[in-house]
CSV table of C-alpha atoms in Angstrom, one decimal:
chain,number,residue,atom,x,y,z
A,1,MET,CA,-0.5,33.1,-53.5
A,2,ILE,CA,2.0,35.5,-51.9
A,3,GLN,CA,5.5,35.3,-53.4
A,4,LEU,CA,8.7,35.7,-51.5
A,5,PRO,CA,10.3,39.1,-52.3
A,6,GLU,CA,13.2,38.8,-54.6
A,7,GLY,CA,16.4,38.4,-52.6
A,8,LYS,CA,14.6,38.3,-49.3
A,9,SER,CA,13.8,34.6,-48.8
A,10,SER,CA,16.4,34.6,-46.0
A,11,LYS,CA,18.7,36.9,-44.2
A,12,ILE,CA,20.8,34.0,-42.9
A,13,LYS,CA,24.3,34.0,-44.4
A,14,PHE,CA,25.8,30.9,-42.8
A,15,ILE,CA,25.0,28.2,-40.2
A,16,ASP,CA,28.0,26.7,-38.6
A,17,ARG,CA,27.0,23.7,-36.5
A,18,GLU,CA,30.6,22.9,-35.4
A,19,MET,CA,31.2,26.4,-34.1
A,20,ARG,CA,27.6,26.7,-33.0
A,21,LYS,CA,26.8,30.0,-34.6
A,22,ILE,CA,24.5,31.7,-37.1
A,23,ASP,CA,25.7,34.6,-39.3
A,24,ILE,CA,23.0,36.9,-40.6
A,25,ASN,CA,22.7,40.3,-42.1
A,26,LEU,CA,20.7,42.6,-39.9
A,27,SER,CA,19.9,46.1,-41.2
A,28,GLY,CA,23.1,46.0,-43.4
A,29,LEU,CA,25.3,44.7,-40.6
A,30,ASP,CA,26.8,41.2,-40.4
A,31,VAL,CA,25.9,39.8,-37.0
A,32,SER,CA,26.7,36.4,-35.4
A,33,PHE,CA,24.3,34.6,-33.0
A,34,PRO,CA,24.9,31.5,-31.0
A,35,LEU,CA,23.3,28.2,-32.1
A,36,ASN,CA,22.1,25.9,-29.4
A,37,ALA,CA,20.1,22.8,-29.0
A,38,ILE,CA,16.3,22.6,-28.0
A,39,PRO,CA,16.2,22.4,-24.2
A,40,ASP,CA,16.0,18.7,-23.0
A,41,ALA,CA,12.8,19.3,-21.1
A,42,LEU,CA,11.0,20.7,-24.1
A,43,TYR,CA,12.5,18.2,-26.5
A,44,GLU,CA,11.5,15.2,-24.4
A,45,ALA,CA,8.0,16.6,-23.7
A,46,ILE,CA,7.4,16.9,-27.5
A,47,VAL,CA,8.9,13.5,-28.4
A,48,ASN,CA,6.9,11.8,-25.6
A,49,THR,CA,3.6,13.8,-26.1
A,50,LEU,CA,1.6,10.6,-26.9
A,51,GLU,CA,2.9,8.7,-24.0
A,52,GLY,CA,0.1,7.6,-21.6
A,53,ALA,CA,-2.7,8.9,-23.9
A,54,ARG,CA,-5.8,6.9,-23.1
A,55,ASP,CA,-7.3,6.8,-26.6
A,56,THR,CA,-7.2,8.2,-30.2
A,57,ASP,CA,-9.1,11.3,-29.2
A,58,GLN,CA,-6.7,12.2,-26.5
A,59,LYS,CA,-3.8,11.6,-28.9
A,60,ILE,CA,-5.3,14.0,-31.4
A,61,ARG,CA,-5.9,16.6,-28.8
A,62,ARG,CA,-2.3,16.5,-27.6
A,63,LEU,CA,-1.0,16.8,-31.1
A,64,TYR,CA,-3.3,19.5,-32.4
A,65,GLU,CA,-5.0,21.2,-29.6
A,66,ASP,CA,-2.8,21.1,-26.4
A,67,THR,CA,-0.5,24.1,-25.7
A,68,LEU,CA,2.8,22.2,-25.8
A,69,MET,CA,3.3,22.6,-29.6
A,70,LYS,CA,1.3,25.9,-30.0
A,71,PRO,CA,3.7,28.5,-28.7
A,72,THR,CA,3.2,32.2,-28.9
A,73,VAL,CA,5.6,33.6,-31.5
A,74,SER,CA,6.7,37.2,-30.9
A,75,THR,CA,8.2,39.3,-33.6
A,76,GLN,CA,9.5,42.9,-34.0
A,77,ASN,CA,6.6,45.1,-35.3
A,78,SER,CA,8.6,48.2,-36.3
A,79,THR,CA,5.7,49.7,-38.3
A,80,GLY,CA,3.0,49.4,-35.6
A,81,ILE,CA,2.3,51.6,-32.6
A,82,PHE,CA,3.3,48.8,-30.3
A,83,PRO,CA,6.8,47.2,-31.1
A,84,ILE,CA,5.9,43.5,-30.5
A,85,ASN,CA,3.5,41.3,-32.5
A,86,SER,CA,2.4,38.0,-31.0
A,87,ALA,CA,0.7,35.1,-32.8
A,88,LYS,CA,0.0,31.4,-32.1
A,89,LYS,CA,1.8,28.9,-34.4
A,90,ILE,CA,1.7,25.1,-34.4
A,91,VAL,CA,5.3,24.1,-34.2
A,92,ARG,CA,6.9,20.7,-34.7
A,93,LEU,CA,10.2,19.0,-34.4
A,94,THR,CA,11.9,18.5,-37.7
A,95,LEU,CA,14.0,15.8,-39.2
A,96,THR,CA,17.6,16.5,-40.3
A,97,ASP,CA,18.0,17.6,-43.9
A,98,GLU,CA,19.5,14.2,-44.8
A,99,ALA,CA,16.6,12.3,-43.3
A,100,LEU,CA,14.1,14.7,-45.0
A,101,GLU,CA,15.5,13.8,-48.4
A,102,ASP,CA,15.3,10.1,-47.6
A,103,ARG,CA,11.7,10.2,-46.5
A,104,ILE,CA,9.9,13.0,-48.2
A,105,LEU,CA,8.5,10.9,-51.1
A,106,GLU,CA,7.3,8.3,-48.6
A,107,LEU,CA,5.6,10.9,-46.5
A,108,GLU,CA,3.9,12.5,-49.5
A,109,GLY,CA,2.7,9.1,-50.7
A,110,ALA,CA,1.3,8.4,-47.3
A,111,GLU,CA,-0.6,11.7,-47.3
A,112,LEU,CA,-1.9,11.0,-50.8
A,113,SER,CA,-3.2,7.6,-49.6
A,114,PHE,CA,-5.4,9.4,-47.1
A,115,GLN,CA,-7.2,11.5,-49.6
A,116,GLY,CA,-10.7,10.5,-50.5
A,117,LYS,CA,-11.2,8.7,-47.2
A,118,PRO,CA,-13.1,10.0,-44.1
A,119,PHE,CA,-10.7,11.6,-41.7
A,120,ASN,CA,-11.9,9.3,-38.8
A,121,GLU,CA,-11.0,6.3,-40.8
A,122,THR,CA,-7.4,7.3,-41.3
A,123,ILE,CA,-6.7,8.7,-37.7
A,124,ASP,CA,-4.8,5.7,-36.6
A,125,GLU,CA,-2.6,5.6,-39.7
A,126,ARG,CA,-1.9,9.4,-39.3
A,127,ILE,CA,-0.9,9.0,-35.7
A,128,GLU,CA,1.3,6.0,-36.6
A,129,LEU,CA,3.0,8.0,-39.4
A,130,TYR,CA,3.8,10.8,-36.9
A,131,GLN,CA,5.0,8.4,-34.2
A,132,ASN,CA,7.4,6.8,-36.7
A,133,LEU,CA,9.0,10.1,-37.4
A,134,MET,CA,9.9,10.5,-33.7
A,135,LEU,CA,11.4,7.0,-33.2
A,136,ASP,CA,15.1,7.8,-34.0
A,137,ASP,CA,16.6,10.7,-32.1
A,138,ARG,CA,19.6,10.7,-34.5
A,139,LYS,CA,17.3,11.8,-37.4
A,140,ILE,CA,15.8,14.7,-35.5
A,141,ASP,CA,17.4,18.1,-35.8
A,142,ARG,CA,18.0,19.3,-32.2
A,143,PHE,CA,18.9,22.8,-33.4
A,144,ARG,CA,15.7,23.9,-34.9
A,145,LEU,CA,11.9,23.8,-34.8
A,146,GLY,CA,9.6,24.1,-37.8
A,147,ALA,CA,6.2,25.8,-38.7
A,148,VAL,CA,4.3,26.9,-41.8
A,149,GLU,CA,3.0,30.4,-42.6
A,150,MET,CA,-0.7,30.3,-43.6
A,151,TYR,CA,-1.5,33.9,-44.5
A,152,GLY,CA,1.6,36.0,-44.9
A,153,ASP,CA,0.3,38.7,-42.6
A,154,VAL,CA,2.2,40.6,-39.8
A,155,THR,CA,4.4,37.7,-38.5
A,156,TYR,CA,5.6,37.0,-42.0
A,157,GLN,CA,6.3,40.7,-42.8
A,158,ASN,CA,8.1,41.2,-39.5
A,159,ILE,CA,10.3,38.3,-40.1
A,160,LEU,CA,11.2,39.6,-43.6
A,161,ARG,CA,12.4,42.8,-41.9
A,162,ASP,CA,14.0,41.2,-38.8
A,163,PRO,CA,14.4,37.4,-38.4
A,164,ARG,CA,14.8,37.5,-34.6
A,165,VAL,CA,11.8,35.8,-32.9
A,166,SER,CA,10.9,34.6,-29.5
A,167,LEU,CA,8.8,31.5,-29.0
A,168,ASN,CA,7.0,31.1,-25.6
A,169,PHE,CA,6.2,27.5,-24.8
A,170,PHE,CA,3.9,26.5,-21.9
A,171,TRP,CA,2.6,23.1,-20.9
A,172,THR,CA,1.5,21.1,-18.0
A,173,GLN,CA,2.7,17.6,-16.8
A,174,ALA,CA,2.0,15.1,-14.1
A,175,THR,CA,5.6,15.4,-12.6
A,176,GLN,CA,7.1,18.4,-10.7
A,177,PRO,CA,7.1,21.1,-11.7
A,178,GLU,CA,3.6,20.6,-13.0
A,179,SER,CA,3.7,23.8,-15.1
A,180,GLN,CA,6.6,24.3,-17.6
A,181,SER,CA,7.5,27.3,-19.7
A,182,TYR,CA,10.4,28.3,-21.9
A,183,GLN,CA,11.2,31.4,-23.9
A,184,ILE,CA,13.1,30.2,-26.9
A,185,ASN,CA,14.9,32.9,-28.8
A,186,CYS,CA,15.5,32.0,-32.4
A,187,ILE,CA,16.6,33.2,-35.8
A,188,ALA,CA,13.8,32.5,-38.3
A,189,GLU,CA,14.7,31.3,-41.7
A,190,ILE,CA,12.0,31.6,-44.4
A,191,VAL,CA,11.8,28.5,-46.6
A,192,PRO,CA,9.8,28.9,-49.9
A,193,PRO,CA,7.3,26.5,-51.4
A,194,GLY,CA,8.8,23.5,-53.3
A,195,ASP,CA,11.7,23.1,-50.9
A,196,THR,CA,11.9,19.7,-49.2
A,197,PHE,CA,11.6,21.3,-45.8
A,198,PHE,CA,8.5,23.2,-46.9
A,199,ARG,CA,6.9,20.0,-48.2
A,200,TYR,CA,7.7,18.2,-44.9
A,201,MET,CA,6.2,21.0,-42.8
A,202,ARG,CA,3.1,21.2,-45.0
A,203,ILE,CA,2.4,17.4,-44.4
A,204,LEU,CA,2.8,17.8,-40.6
A,205,ARG,CA,0.5,20.8,-40.5
A,206,ARG,CA,-2.2,19.1,-42.5
A,207,LEU,CA,-1.8,15.6,-40.9
A,208,PHE,CA,-4.2,16.2,-38.1
A,209,SER,CA,-6.5,18.7,-39.7
A,210,SER,CA,-9.9,17.1,-40.2
A,211,ARG,CA,-11.1,19.8,-42.6
A,212,LEU,CA,-9.5,22.0,-45.2
A,213,LEU,CA,-7.9,25.1,-43.7
A,214,ASP,CA,-9.1,28.6,-44.7
A,215,LEU,CA,-6.1,29.9,-46.8
A,216,ARG,CA,-8.1,33.0,-47.8
A,217,GLY,CA,-8.3,32.1,-51.5
A,218,THR,CA,-4.7,30.9,-51.8
A,219,GLU,CA,-3.8,27.5,-53.0
A,220,ASP,CA,-1.0,26.7,-50.5
A,221,TYR,CA,0.9,28.0,-47.5
A,222,VAL,CA,3.1,31.1,-48.1
A,223,CYS,CA,6.3,29.5,-46.7
A,224,ALA,CA,7.7,27.4,-43.9
A,225,TYR,CA,9.9,28.6,-41.1
A,226,LYS,CA,13.0,27.0,-39.6
A,227,PHE,CA,13.3,28.4,-36.1
A,228,TRP,CA,17.0,28.1,-35.3
A,229,VAL,CA,17.5,28.0,-31.6
A,230,CYS,CA,19.9,30.7,-30.2
A,231,GLU,CA,19.1,30.6,-26.5
A,232,ALA,CA,16.6,29.3,-24.1
A,233,LYS,CA,15.2,30.9,-20.9
A,234,GLU,CA,13.2,28.9,-18.4
A,235,LYS,CA,10.0,30.7,-17.5
A,236,SER,CA,8.3,28.1,-15.3
A,237,LEU,CA,6.4,29.2,-12.4
A,238,THR,CA,8.1,27.5,-9.4
A,239,GLU,CA,8.4,28.4,-5.7
A,240,LYS,CA,11.7,29.9,-4.7
A,241,ALA,CA,13.9,27.7,-2.7
A,242,GLY,CA,13.3,28.1,1.1
A,243,TYR,CA,9.9,29.8,0.6
A,244,SER,CA,7.0,28.1,2.2
A,245,LEU,CA,3.3,29.0,2.0
A,246,ILE,CA,1.6,29.6,5.3
């Protein structure tokens, strides 16, 4: 398993929720970035992703296969010919640190109870577990998103050098505008194995995987990411006001 380099598990120095800022060390310089909430449209779409789903199969597709929670993550690739690296990541909402501490043992116990049973026999329980996490808005951290790193390749190496990342979300919906897209610019915090946040993200990543993931011979994920939201830019394709198609 890849180990986090000594002293480089995070470049974040301080997160001030009251002042809404993140202090990081970037190439030897101390820099502050704004801290903002996940845009309401994106947050509500994720929280309500199972609303109106016809059956269990559609619920699984929405949680694991649809584009809503599989943004493109772009990082600075300073060692490559092209300066940007892009990769798809499965991203989830995260509970607050306090809520995580209260529930992590319960969640790990639930995951353990699924082992040894055919995946299809536990789908409903898995979906119910996920839905219960989303019930109380007060226990969801609106300032960050979470993911796990499977391999420790280019995205991971880039974040070690520069934690500034952009997440591009795209999804469709029945209401107008039908196509929604946001660029969420974040500071990525690397969270090592063993941390409560890592354990939580590992559960969410494996919850809807019906087979063991190929971790290239490693025993576990490399790390988890806290994507702290700095700014959001709407990228939805909508008609300009006053413009009509003829």
